[in-house]
Amino acid sequence: MAIFKARVNISILLYGVKVGLILLAALVYFNTNTFDVRYSGSMNATAYGNIMGAMLLFSIAKISQENLIEKQFTLFAFFSGGLALIASGTRGAWIGVLITMCLYILIDYKKGELKSLLKFLGLTVLMAIVLVNFVKFPNMENRMLLAKQQVINWISGKDNNSSVGVRMEMWNASIKQINQKLPLTGFGYRNVNPIIVKHASKEAQSQIIRYNHIHNTYLQHLIAEGVLGLIAILALLLLPLRVFFVKIKDKKDNIVTASTMGVVLMVSFALFGVSNKMFGGVFINAFYVFFLAILLPFVYKKPS
């Protein structure tokens, strides 16, 4: 209620996000002297990477409305955040940012502002090309190649116990359990892994039983709480997403900016949930609640 009554300045909020990206990049470099390292401070690397990805996409929500100086600052923040995101080593966040960026292009196309975004992205890509000619990122390349090889090994049955292989085993076992038996109210949150483990390969069972989740929010809630649980988690994403999408067509720039940030928040969390727990930690929960509590009331407020 306090946030709803407060006068939130979206431009200042965005400046805070951009400064945060710059500081996070500086933190990585000062602690490691490189960006080619997996660094997430005291946070879980997966949650950190996905929060970084959302912040990175937030930073360009107002790019078409900014003057030259503001765009230069945004470019510096975006590029700094990109380096920090690379350093997180979170492959799911890398992919999620690319997918959500396609959504950005669609939104700006609908608003008739695509030219400004493409210029910004073109300049960012050019800077990245120049950078990689001087600085190599073998850790990033190795993690992508490793993920590809682990998928191939799981499909061929050679290795079911790798990082990616265990996830694939969890998802495959979950689908088998759903097809076999799924109570209307599910099996309970803490019972998911013990229930599905019998459907997994013997090599992966010891790994699966160690987790308290199955690296997929949608399968997790479906098995734990049944169909109603899945509907509830989808409602947390789709209902606000619908509001933000409608408000993107508003005539006021600040409403459009807040709505764009809201769409990014919903989509990035939806993608995050594909390979991890969407609301599984203090930091990731706080990030979602904080920005939703600001953005949703902001686009609903009537002018005073």
PDB file of C-alpha atoms in Angstrom:
ATOM      1  CA  MET A   1       0.000   0.000   0.000  1.00  0.00           C
ATOM      2  CA  ALA A   2       2.895   2.356   0.796  1.00  0.00           C
ATOM      3  CA  ILE A   3       4.424   1.766  -2.637  1.00  0.00           C
ATOM      4  CA  PHE A   4       1.035   2.247  -4.305  1.00  0.00           C
ATOM      5  CA  LYS A   5       0.631   5.655  -2.666  1.00  0.00           C
ATOM      6  CA  ALA A   6       4.220   6.696  -3.344  1.00  0.00           C
ATOM      7  CA  ARG A   7       5.097   8.805  -6.372  1.00  0.00           C
ATOM      8  CA  VAL A   8       7.501   6.580  -8.258  1.00  0.00           C
ATOM      9  CA  ASN A   9       9.743   8.176 -10.869  1.00  0.00           C
ATOM     10  CA  ILE A  10      10.399   5.487 -13.478  1.00  0.00           C
ATOM     11  CA  SER A  11      13.354   7.390 -14.934  1.00  0.00           C
ATOM     12  CA  ILE A  12      15.104   7.468 -11.553  1.00  0.00           C
ATOM     13  CA  LEU A  13      14.294   3.784 -11.052  1.00  0.00           C
ATOM     14  CA  LEU A  14      15.952   3.028 -14.390  1.00  0.00           C
ATOM     15  CA  TYR A  15      19.011   5.089 -13.450  1.00  0.00           C
ATOM     16  CA  GLY A  16      19.282   2.944 -10.335  1.00  0.00           C
ATOM     17  CA  VAL A  17      19.156  -0.218 -12.431  1.00  0.00           C
ATOM     18  CA  LYS A  18      21.854   1.105 -14.773  1.00  0.00           C
ATOM     19  CA  VAL A  19      24.135   2.169 -11.937  1.00  0.00           C
ATOM     20  CA  GLY A  20      23.607  -1.274 -10.417  1.00  0.00           C
ATOM     21  CA  LEU A  21      24.754  -2.946 -13.634  1.00  0.00           C
ATOM     22  CA  ILE A  22      27.906  -0.825 -13.737  1.00  0.00           C
ATOM     23  CA  LEU A  23      28.695  -1.552 -10.081  1.00  0.00           C
ATOM     24  CA  LEU A  24      28.139  -5.286 -10.541  1.00  0.00           C
ATOM     25  CA  ALA A  25      30.525  -5.333 -13.503  1.00  0.00           C
ATOM     26  CA  ALA A  26      33.094  -3.395 -11.467  1.00  0.00           C
ATOM     27  CA  LEU A  27      32.654  -5.837  -8.583  1.00  0.00           C
ATOM     28  CA  VAL A  28      33.377  -8.802 -10.861  1.00  0.00           C
ATOM     29  CA  TYR A  29      36.503  -7.217 -12.298  1.00  0.00           C
ATOM     30  CA  PHE A  30      37.910  -5.942  -9.000  1.00  0.00           C
ATOM     31  CA  ASN A  31      37.488  -9.375  -7.416  1.00  0.00           C
ATOM     32  CA  THR A  32      38.711 -11.525 -10.323  1.00  0.00           C
ATOM     33  CA  ASN A  33      40.613  -9.215 -12.734  1.00  0.00           C
ATOM     34  CA  THR A  34      38.664 -10.799 -15.593  1.00  0.00           C
ATOM     35  CA  PHE A  35      35.145 -11.400 -16.886  1.00  0.00           C
ATOM     36  CA  ASP A  36      35.972 -14.903 -18.086  1.00  0.00           C
ATOM     37  CA  VAL A  37      35.185 -16.520 -14.753  1.00  0.00           C
ATOM     38  CA  ARG A  38      32.064 -17.771 -13.002  1.00  0.00           C
ATOM     39  CA  TYR A  39      31.350 -15.137 -10.383  1.00  0.00           C
ATOM     40  CA  SER A  40      28.131 -14.480  -8.497  1.00  0.00           C
ATOM     41  CA  GLY A  41      29.307 -13.203  -5.136  1.00  0.00           C
ATOM     42  CA  SER A  42      27.428 -14.783  -2.235  1.00  0.00           C
ATOM     43  CA  MET A  43      24.353 -15.589  -4.345  1.00  0.00           C
ATOM     44  CA  ASN A  44      23.387 -18.782  -6.113  1.00  0.00           C
ATOM     45  CA  ALA A  45      24.865 -18.422  -9.609  1.00  0.00           C
ATOM     46  CA  THR A  46      21.635 -19.377 -11.385  1.00  0.00           C
ATOM     47  CA  ALA A  47      19.466 -16.882  -9.476  1.00  0.00           C
ATOM     48  CA  TYR A  48      22.145 -14.196  -9.828  1.00  0.00           C
ATOM     49  CA  GLY A  49      22.411 -14.724 -13.583  1.00  0.00           C
ATOM     50  CA  ASN A  50      18.680 -14.480 -14.130  1.00  0.00           C
ATOM     51  CA  ILE A  51      18.364 -11.334 -12.004  1.00  0.00           C
ATOM     52  CA  MET A  52      21.256  -9.855 -13.994  1.00  0.00           C
ATOM     53  CA  GLY A  53      19.478 -10.748 -17.238  1.00  0.00           C
ATOM     54  CA  ALA A  54      16.270  -8.996 -16.150  1.00  0.00           C
ATOM     55  CA  MET A  55      18.192  -5.892 -15.043  1.00  0.00           C
ATOM     56  CA  LEU A  56      20.059  -5.834 -18.348  1.00  0.00           C
ATOM     57  CA  LEU A  57      16.783  -5.836 -20.270  1.00  0.00           C
ATOM     58  CA  PHE A  58      15.209  -3.259 -17.927  1.00  0.00           C
ATOM     59  CA  SER A  59      18.021  -0.832 -18.743  1.00  0.00           C
ATOM     60  CA  ILE A  60      16.872  -0.351 -22.357  1.00  0.00           C
ATOM     61  CA  ALA A  61      13.156   0.004 -21.628  1.00  0.00           C
ATOM     62  CA  LYS A  62      13.248   3.738 -22.355  1.00  0.00           C
ATOM     63  CA  ILE A  63      15.930   3.824 -25.072  1.00  0.00           C
ATOM     64  CA  SER A  64      13.676   5.303 -27.766  1.00  0.00           C
ATOM     65  CA  GLN A  65      12.781   8.271 -25.516  1.00  0.00           C
ATOM     66  CA  GLU A  66      16.317   9.125 -24.360  1.00  0.00           C
ATOM     67  CA  ASN A  67      18.549  11.947 -25.578  1.00  0.00           C
ATOM     68  CA  LEU A  68      22.119  11.384 -26.794  1.00  0.00           C
ATOM     69  CA  ILE A  69      23.791  11.665 -23.361  1.00  0.00           C
ATOM     70  CA  GLU A  70      21.249   9.323 -21.787  1.00  0.00           C
ATOM     71  CA  LYS A  71      21.711   6.790 -24.584  1.00  0.00           C
ATOM     72  CA  GLN A  72      25.489   6.855 -24.099  1.00  0.00           C
ATOM     73  CA  PHE A  73      25.040   6.171 -20.385  1.00  0.00           C
ATOM     74  CA  THR A  74      22.553   3.385 -21.189  1.00  0.00           C
ATOM     75  CA  LEU A  75      25.005   1.866 -23.665  1.00  0.00           C
ATOM     76  CA  PHE A  76      27.786   1.862 -21.063  1.00  0.00           C
ATOM     77  CA  ALA A  77      25.493   0.313 -18.433  1.00  0.00           C
ATOM     78  CA  PHE A  78      24.119  -2.266 -20.876  1.00  0.00           C
ATOM     79  CA  PHE A  79      27.591  -3.272 -22.009  1.00  0.00           C
ATOM     80  CA  SER A  80      28.871  -3.446 -18.413  1.00  0.00           C
ATOM     81  CA  GLY A  81      25.889  -5.563 -17.403  1.00  0.00           C
ATOM     82  CA  GLY A  82      26.488  -7.843 -20.373  1.00  0.00           C
ATOM     83  CA  LEU A  83      30.027  -8.519 -19.170  1.00  0.00           C
ATOM     84  CA  ALA A  84      28.766  -9.239 -15.645  1.00  0.00           C
ATOM     85  CA  LEU A  85      26.127 -11.571 -17.108  1.00  0.00           C
ATOM     86  CA  ILE A  86      28.814 -13.458 -19.027  1.00  0.00           C
ATOM     87  CA  ALA A  87      30.784 -13.763 -15.793  1.00  0.00           C
ATOM     88  CA  SER A  88      27.769 -15.334 -14.046  1.00  0.00           C
ATOM     89  CA  GLY A  89      28.213 -18.418 -16.216  1.00  0.00           C
ATOM     90  CA  THR A  90      24.436 -18.932 -16.254  1.00  0.00           C
ATOM     91  CA  ARG A  91      23.643 -20.488 -19.622  1.00  0.00           C
ATOM     92  CA  GLY A  92      19.887 -20.312 -19.115  1.00  0.00           C
ATOM     93  CA  ALA A  93      20.098 -16.555 -18.507  1.00  0.00           C
ATOM     94  CA  TRP A  94      22.169 -16.055 -21.673  1.00  0.00           C
ATOM     95  CA  ILE A  95      19.529 -17.830 -23.732  1.00  0.00           C
ATOM     96  CA  GLY A  96      16.676 -16.080 -21.901  1.00  0.00           C
ATOM     97  CA  VAL A  97      18.126 -12.633 -22.651  1.00  0.00           C
ATOM     98  CA  LEU A  98      18.377 -13.442 -26.359  1.00  0.00           C
ATOM     99  CA  ILE A  99      14.781 -14.723 -26.479  1.00  0.00           C
ATOM    100  CA  THR A 100      13.427 -11.724 -24.538  1.00  0.00           C
ATOM    101  CA  MET A 101      15.387  -9.378 -26.794  1.00  0.00           C
ATOM    102  CA  CYS A 102      13.345 -10.722 -29.717  1.00  0.00           C
ATOM    103  CA  LEU A 103      10.231  -9.751 -27.752  1.00  0.00           C
ATOM    104  CA  TYR A 104      11.683  -6.251 -27.290  1.00  0.00           C
ATOM    105  CA  ILE A 105      12.076  -5.952 -31.046  1.00  0.00           C
ATOM    106  CA  LEU A 106       8.440  -6.986 -31.523  1.00  0.00           C
ATOM    107  CA  ILE A 107       7.229  -4.466 -28.915  1.00  0.00           C
ATOM    108  CA  ASP A 108       9.193  -1.600 -30.455  1.00  0.00           C
ATOM    109  CA  TYR A 109       7.990  -2.601 -33.913  1.00  0.00           C
ATOM    110  CA  LYS A 110       4.398  -2.380 -32.693  1.00  0.00           C
ATOM    111  CA  LYS A 111       5.126   1.047 -31.172  1.00  0.00           C
ATOM    112  CA  GLY A 112       6.837   2.250 -34.356  1.00  0.00           C
ATOM    113  CA  GLU A 113      10.120   2.765 -32.475  1.00  0.00           C
ATOM    114  CA  LEU A 114      12.132  -0.139 -33.862  1.00  0.00           C
ATOM    115  CA  LYS A 115      14.720   2.052 -35.600  1.00  0.00           C
ATOM    116  CA  SER A 116      16.082   3.492 -32.345  1.00  0.00           C
ATOM    117  CA  LEU A 117      16.384   0.051 -30.705  1.00  0.00           C
ATOM    118  CA  LEU A 118      18.104  -1.499 -33.721  1.00  0.00           C
ATOM    119  CA  LYS A 119      20.649   1.337 -33.810  1.00  0.00           C
ATOM    120  CA  PHE A 120      21.400   0.749 -30.137  1.00  0.00           C
ATOM    121  CA  LEU A 121      21.695  -3.025 -30.543  1.00  0.00           C
ATOM    122  CA  GLY A 122      23.811  -2.593 -33.677  1.00  0.00           C
ATOM    123  CA  LEU A 123      26.261  -0.382 -31.796  1.00  0.00           C
ATOM    124  CA  THR A 124      26.337  -2.859 -28.907  1.00  0.00           C
ATOM    125  CA  VAL A 125      27.101  -5.743 -31.266  1.00  0.00           C
ATOM    126  CA  LEU A 126      29.843  -3.691 -32.932  1.00  0.00           C
ATOM    127  CA  MET A 127      31.431  -2.989 -29.541  1.00  0.00           C
ATOM    128  CA  ALA A 128      31.193  -6.670 -28.665  1.00  0.00           C
ATOM    129  CA  ILE A 129      32.904  -7.666 -31.924  1.00  0.00           C
ATOM    130  CA  VAL A 130      35.739  -5.228 -31.223  1.00  0.00           C
ATOM    131  CA  LEU A 131      36.031  -6.508 -27.647  1.00  0.00           C
ATOM    132  CA  VAL A 132      36.290 -10.198 -28.531  1.00  0.00           C
ATOM    133  CA  ASN A 133      39.144  -9.401 -30.920  1.00  0.00           C
ATOM    134  CA  PHE A 134      41.165  -8.260 -27.899  1.00  0.00           C
ATOM    135  CA  VAL A 135      39.678 -10.294 -25.056  1.00  0.00           C
ATOM    136  CA  LYS A 136      38.814 -13.975 -25.294  1.00  0.00           C
ATOM    137  CA  PHE A 137      36.053 -15.670 -23.297  1.00  0.00           C
ATOM    138  CA  PRO A 138      37.033 -19.375 -23.346  1.00  0.00           C
ATOM    139  CA  ASN A 139      35.009 -20.082 -20.192  1.00  0.00           C
ATOM    140  CA  MET A 140      31.788 -18.939 -21.881  1.00  0.00           C
ATOM    141  CA  GLU A 141      32.572 -20.912 -25.030  1.00  0.00           C
ATOM    142  CA  ASN A 142      33.485 -24.008 -23.024  1.00  0.00           C
ATOM    143  CA  ARG A 143      30.258 -23.888 -21.001  1.00  0.00           C
ATOM    144  CA  MET A 144      28.142 -23.711 -24.148  1.00  0.00           C
ATOM    145  CA  LEU A 145      30.080 -26.550 -25.798  1.00  0.00           C
ATOM    146  CA  LEU A 146      29.858 -28.582 -22.591  1.00  0.00           C
ATOM    147  CA  ALA A 147      26.069 -28.156 -22.451  1.00  0.00           C
ATOM    148  CA  LYS A 148      25.780 -29.258 -26.074  1.00  0.00           C
ATOM    149  CA  GLN A 149      27.927 -32.337 -25.435  1.00  0.00           C
ATOM    150  CA  GLN A 150      25.992 -33.242 -22.284  1.00  0.00           C
ATOM    151  CA  VAL A 151      22.702 -33.125 -24.212  1.00  0.00           C
ATOM    152  CA  ILE A 152      24.185 -35.374 -26.894  1.00  0.00           C
ATOM    153  CA  ASN A 153      25.514 -37.773 -24.250  1.00  0.00           C
ATOM    154  CA  TRP A 154      22.121 -37.932 -22.518  1.00  0.00           C
ATOM    155  CA  ILE A 155      20.258 -38.606 -25.764  1.00  0.00           C
ATOM    156  CA  SER A 156      22.715 -41.392 -26.657  1.00  0.00           C
ATOM    157  CA  GLY A 157      22.583 -42.814 -23.125  1.00  0.00           C
ATOM    158  CA  LYS A 158      26.315 -42.366 -22.510  1.00  0.00           C
ATOM    159  CA  ASP A 159      26.029 -40.034 -19.511  1.00  0.00           C
ATOM    160  CA  ASN A 160      22.911 -39.393 -17.428  1.00  0.00           C
ATOM    161  CA  ASN A 161      24.772 -37.963 -14.446  1.00  0.00           C
ATOM    162  CA  SER A 162      26.082 -34.665 -15.842  1.00  0.00           C
ATOM    163  CA  SER A 163      24.639 -31.252 -14.935  1.00  0.00           C
ATOM    164  CA  VAL A 164      22.426 -31.157 -18.026  1.00  0.00           C
ATOM    165  CA  GLY A 165      21.886 -34.920 -17.988  1.00  0.00           C
ATOM    166  CA  VAL A 166      20.419 -34.873 -14.467  1.00  0.00           C
ATOM    167  CA  ARG A 167      18.012 -32.096 -15.473  1.00  0.00           C
ATOM    168  CA  MET A 168      16.895 -34.073 -18.509  1.00  0.00           C
ATOM    169  CA  GLU A 169      16.417 -37.152 -16.313  1.00  0.00           C
ATOM    170  CA  MET A 170      14.328 -35.125 -13.860  1.00  0.00           C
ATOM    171  CA  TRP A 171      12.072 -33.762 -16.582  1.00  0.00           C
ATOM    172  CA  ASN A 172      11.731 -37.127 -18.303  1.00  0.00           C
ATOM    173  CA  ALA A 173      10.932 -38.865 -15.001  1.00  0.00           C
ATOM    174  CA  SER A 174       8.408 -36.136 -14.125  1.00  0.00           C
ATOM    175  CA  ILE A 175       6.541 -36.581 -17.407  1.00  0.00           C
ATOM    176  CA  LYS A 176       6.453 -40.346 -16.875  1.00  0.00           C
ATOM    177  CA  GLN A 177       5.006 -39.836 -13.381  1.00  0.00           C
ATOM    178  CA  ILE A 178       2.369 -37.415 -14.680  1.00  0.00           C
ATOM    179  CA  ASN A 179       1.335 -39.909 -17.352  1.00  0.00           C
ATOM    180  CA  GLN A 180       1.223 -42.735 -14.830  1.00  0.00           C
ATOM    181  CA  LYS A 181      -0.471 -41.103 -11.839  1.00  0.00           C
ATOM    182  CA  LEU A 182      -1.185 -37.547 -10.693  1.00  0.00           C
ATOM    183  CA  PRO A 183      -3.575 -36.872  -7.789  1.00  0.00           C
ATOM    184  CA  LEU A 184      -5.863 -33.876  -8.146  1.00  0.00           C
ATOM    185  CA  THR A 185      -4.004 -32.041  -5.372  1.00  0.00           C
ATOM    186  CA  GLY A 186      -0.566 -33.432  -6.234  1.00  0.00           C
ATOM    187  CA  PHE A 187       1.918 -35.284  -4.033  1.00  0.00           C
ATOM    188  CA  GLY A 188       3.108 -32.389  -1.873  1.00  0.00           C
ATOM    189  CA  TYR A 189       6.090 -30.080  -2.356  1.00  0.00           C
ATOM    190  CA  ARG A 190       8.725 -32.138  -0.499  1.00  0.00           C
ATOM    191  CA  ASN A 191       7.603 -35.393  -2.093  1.00  0.00           C
ATOM    192  CA  VAL A 192       8.294 -34.555  -5.744  1.00  0.00           C
ATOM    193  CA  ASN A 193      11.860 -35.858  -6.009  1.00  0.00           C
ATOM    194  CA  PRO A 194      11.239 -39.045  -3.982  1.00  0.00           C
ATOM    195  CA  ILE A 195       8.179 -39.741  -6.157  1.00  0.00           C
ATOM    196  CA  ILE A 196       9.793 -39.256  -9.579  1.00  0.00           C
ATOM    197  CA  VAL A 197      13.196 -40.792  -8.816  1.00  0.00           C
ATOM    198  CA  LYS A 198      11.969 -44.314  -9.553  1.00  0.00           C
ATOM    199  CA  HIS A 199      11.375 -43.310 -13.176  1.00  0.00           C
ATOM    200  CA  ALA A 200      14.941 -42.040 -13.655  1.00  0.00           C
ATOM    201  CA  SER A 201      18.017 -43.987 -14.709  1.00  0.00           C
ATOM    202  CA  LYS A 202      20.031 -45.610 -11.915  1.00  0.00           C
ATOM    203  CA  GLU A 203      23.031 -43.390 -12.674  1.00  0.00           C
ATOM    204  CA  ALA A 204      21.043 -40.222 -11.990  1.00  0.00           C
ATOM    205  CA  GLN A 205      18.929 -41.358  -9.026  1.00  0.00           C
ATOM    206  CA  SER A 206      21.480 -40.477  -6.329  1.00  0.00           C
ATOM    207  CA  GLN A 207      21.744 -36.949  -7.747  1.00  0.00           C
ATOM    208  CA  ILE A 208      17.994 -36.413  -8.106  1.00  0.00           C
ATOM    209  CA  ILE A 209      17.233 -37.444  -4.529  1.00  0.00           C
ATOM    210  CA  ARG A 210      19.697 -34.818  -3.249  1.00  0.00           C
ATOM    211  CA  TYR A 211      17.618 -31.968  -4.680  1.00  0.00           C
ATOM    212  CA  ASN A 212      14.401 -30.533  -3.246  1.00  0.00           C
ATOM    213  CA  HIS A 213      13.221 -29.445  -6.707  1.00  0.00           C
ATOM    214  CA  ILE A 214      13.371 -30.703 -10.297  1.00  0.00           C
ATOM    215  CA  HIS A 215      14.782 -27.658 -12.113  1.00  0.00           C
ATOM    216  CA  ASN A 216      11.445 -26.846 -13.753  1.00  0.00           C
ATOM    217  CA  THR A 217       8.866 -24.676 -12.002  1.00  0.00           C
ATOM    218  CA  TYR A 218       5.908 -25.849 -14.077  1.00  0.00           C
ATOM    219  CA  LEU A 219       6.506 -29.579 -13.668  1.00  0.00           C
ATOM    220  CA  GLN A 220       7.356 -28.983  -9.992  1.00  0.00           C
ATOM    221  CA  HIS A 221       4.034 -27.323  -9.186  1.00  0.00           C
ATOM    222  CA  LEU A 222       2.018 -29.713 -11.319  1.00  0.00           C
ATOM    223  CA  ILE A 223       3.386 -32.752  -9.468  1.00  0.00           C
ATOM    224  CA  ALA A 224       3.461 -31.086  -6.046  1.00  0.00           C
ATOM    225  CA  GLU A 225       0.047 -29.391  -6.094  1.00  0.00           C
ATOM    226  CA  GLY A 226      -1.753 -30.835  -9.086  1.00  0.00           C
ATOM    227  CA  VAL A 227      -3.455 -28.915 -11.869  1.00  0.00           C
ATOM    228  CA  LEU A 228      -4.556 -26.139  -9.508  1.00  0.00           C
ATOM    229  CA  GLY A 229      -0.933 -25.586  -8.494  1.00  0.00           C
ATOM    230  CA  LEU A 230       0.100 -25.212 -12.119  1.00  0.00           C
ATOM    231  CA  ILE A 231      -2.789 -22.813 -12.786  1.00  0.00           C
ATOM    232  CA  ALA A 232      -1.769 -20.712  -9.762  1.00  0.00           C
ATOM    233  CA  ILE A 233       1.853 -20.338 -10.867  1.00  0.00           C
ATOM    234  CA  LEU A 234       0.801 -19.496 -14.424  1.00  0.00           C
ATOM    235  CA  ALA A 235      -1.648 -16.902 -13.081  1.00  0.00           C
ATOM    236  CA  LEU A 236       1.206 -15.152 -11.227  1.00  0.00           C
ATOM    237  CA  LEU A 237       2.824 -14.595 -14.606  1.00  0.00           C
ATOM    238  CA  LEU A 238       0.027 -14.330 -17.145  1.00  0.00           C
ATOM    239  CA  LEU A 239      -2.377 -12.007 -15.315  1.00  0.00           C
ATOM    240  CA  PRO A 240       0.195  -9.228 -14.751  1.00  0.00           C
ATOM    241  CA  LEU A 241       1.601  -9.884 -18.235  1.00  0.00           C
ATOM    242  CA  ARG A 242      -1.809  -9.198 -19.792  1.00  0.00           C
ATOM    243  CA  VAL A 243      -2.109  -5.905 -17.891  1.00  0.00           C
ATOM    244  CA  PHE A 244       1.356  -4.774 -18.963  1.00  0.00           C
ATOM    245  CA  PHE A 245       0.761  -5.734 -22.596  1.00  0.00           C
ATOM    246  CA  VAL A 246      -2.452  -3.702 -22.719  1.00  0.00           C
ATOM    247  CA  LYS A 247      -0.778  -0.667 -21.125  1.00  0.00           C
ATOM    248  CA  ILE A 248       2.094  -0.689 -23.640  1.00  0.00           C
ATOM    249  CA  LYS A 249      -0.334   1.065 -26.003  1.00  0.00           C
ATOM    250  CA  ASP A 250      -0.816   3.959 -23.542  1.00  0.00           C
ATOM    251  CA  LYS A 251      -0.090   7.472 -24.786  1.00  0.00           C
ATOM    252  CA  LYS A 252       2.030   8.408 -21.749  1.00  0.00           C
ATOM    253  CA  ASP A 253       5.751   7.630 -22.073  1.00  0.00           C
ATOM    254  CA  ASN A 254       6.234   6.681 -18.413  1.00  0.00           C
ATOM    255  CA  ILE A 255       3.332   4.235 -18.532  1.00  0.00           C
ATOM    256  CA  VAL A 256       4.776   2.667 -21.687  1.00  0.00           C
ATOM    257  CA  THR A 257       8.219   2.374 -20.062  1.00  0.00           C
ATOM    258  CA  ALA A 258       6.813   0.798 -16.888  1.00  0.00           C
ATOM    259  CA  SER A 259       4.670  -1.580 -18.948  1.00  0.00           C
ATOM    260  CA  THR A 260       7.671  -2.614 -21.040  1.00  0.00           C
ATOM    261  CA  MET A 261       9.634  -3.340 -17.862  1.00  0.00           C
ATOM    262  CA  GLY A 262       6.669  -5.332 -16.584  1.00  0.00           C
ATOM    263  CA  VAL A 263       6.542  -7.452 -19.730  1.00  0.00           C
ATOM    264  CA  VAL A 264      10.293  -8.083 -19.435  1.00  0.00           C
ATOM    265  CA  LEU A 265       9.884  -9.073 -15.774  1.00  0.00           C
ATOM    266  CA  MET A 266       7.120 -11.576 -16.528  1.00  0.00           C
ATOM    267  CA  VAL A 267       8.779 -13.098 -19.599  1.00  0.00           C
ATOM    268  CA  SER A 268      12.226 -13.366 -18.027  1.00  0.00           C
ATOM    269  CA  PHE A 269      10.783 -15.119 -14.973  1.00  0.00           C
ATOM    270  CA  ALA A 270       8.695 -17.412 -17.173  1.00  0.00           C
ATOM    271  CA  LEU A 271      11.848 -18.455 -19.042  1.00  0.00           C
ATOM    272  CA  PHE A 272      13.767 -18.785 -15.773  1.00  0.00           C
ATOM    273  CA  GLY A 273      11.140 -21.253 -14.578  1.00  0.00           C
ATOM    274  CA  VAL A 274      11.820 -23.611 -17.482  1.00  0.00           C
ATOM    275  CA  SER A 275      15.173 -24.719 -16.052  1.00  0.00           C
ATOM    276  CA  ASN A 276      14.965 -23.783 -12.368  1.00  0.00           C
ATOM    277  CA  LYS A 277      12.758 -22.871  -9.416  1.00  0.00           C
ATOM    278  CA  MET A 278      11.076 -19.597 -10.297  1.00  0.00           C
ATOM    279  CA  PHE A 279      10.384 -18.532  -6.697  1.00  0.00           C
ATOM    280  CA  GLY A 280      12.923 -20.670  -4.903  1.00  0.00           C
ATOM    281  CA  GLY A 281      15.126 -18.205  -3.030  1.00  0.00           C
ATOM    282  CA  VAL A 282      15.119 -15.021  -0.990  1.00  0.00           C
ATOM    283  CA  PHE A 283      16.878 -12.855  -3.597  1.00  0.00           C
ATOM    284  CA  ILE A 284      14.885 -14.001  -6.623  1.00  0.00           C
ATOM    285  CA  ASN A 285      11.598 -13.699  -4.691  1.00  0.00           C
ATOM    286  CA  ALA A 286      12.495 -10.216  -3.424  1.00  0.00           C
ATOM    287  CA  PHE A 287      13.435  -9.052  -6.920  1.00  0.00           C
ATOM    288  CA  TYR A 288      10.109 -10.203  -8.390  1.00  0.00           C
ATOM    289  CA  VAL A 289       7.958  -8.802  -5.571  1.00  0.00           C
ATOM    290  CA  PHE A 290       9.838  -5.475  -5.441  1.00  0.00           C
ATOM    291  CA  PHE A 291       9.506  -4.674  -9.135  1.00  0.00           C
ATOM    292  CA  LEU A 292       5.977  -6.055  -9.480  1.00  0.00           C
ATOM    293  CA  ALA A 293       4.904  -3.969  -6.461  1.00  0.00           C
ATOM    294  CA  ILE A 294       6.245  -0.848  -8.187  1.00  0.00           C
ATOM    295  CA  LEU A 295       5.327  -1.464 -11.822  1.00  0.00           C
ATOM    296  CA  LEU A 296       1.827  -2.934 -11.550  1.00  0.00           C
ATOM    297  CA  PRO A 297       0.348  -0.146  -9.362  1.00  0.00           C
ATOM    298  CA  PHE A 298       2.184   2.449 -11.461  1.00  0.00           C
ATOM    299  CA  VAL A 299       0.439   1.462 -14.697  1.00  0.00           C
ATOM    300  CA  TYR A 300      -2.918   1.231 -12.867  1.00  0.00           C
ATOM    301  CA  LYS A 301      -2.758   4.606 -11.153  1.00  0.00           C
ATOM    302  CA  LYS A 302      -5.124   7.298 -12.353  1.00  0.00           C
ATOM    303  CA  PRO A 303      -3.614  10.752 -12.840  1.00  0.00           C
ATOM    304  CA  SER A 304      -4.136  12.925  -9.778  1.00  0.00           C
TER     305      SER A 304
END
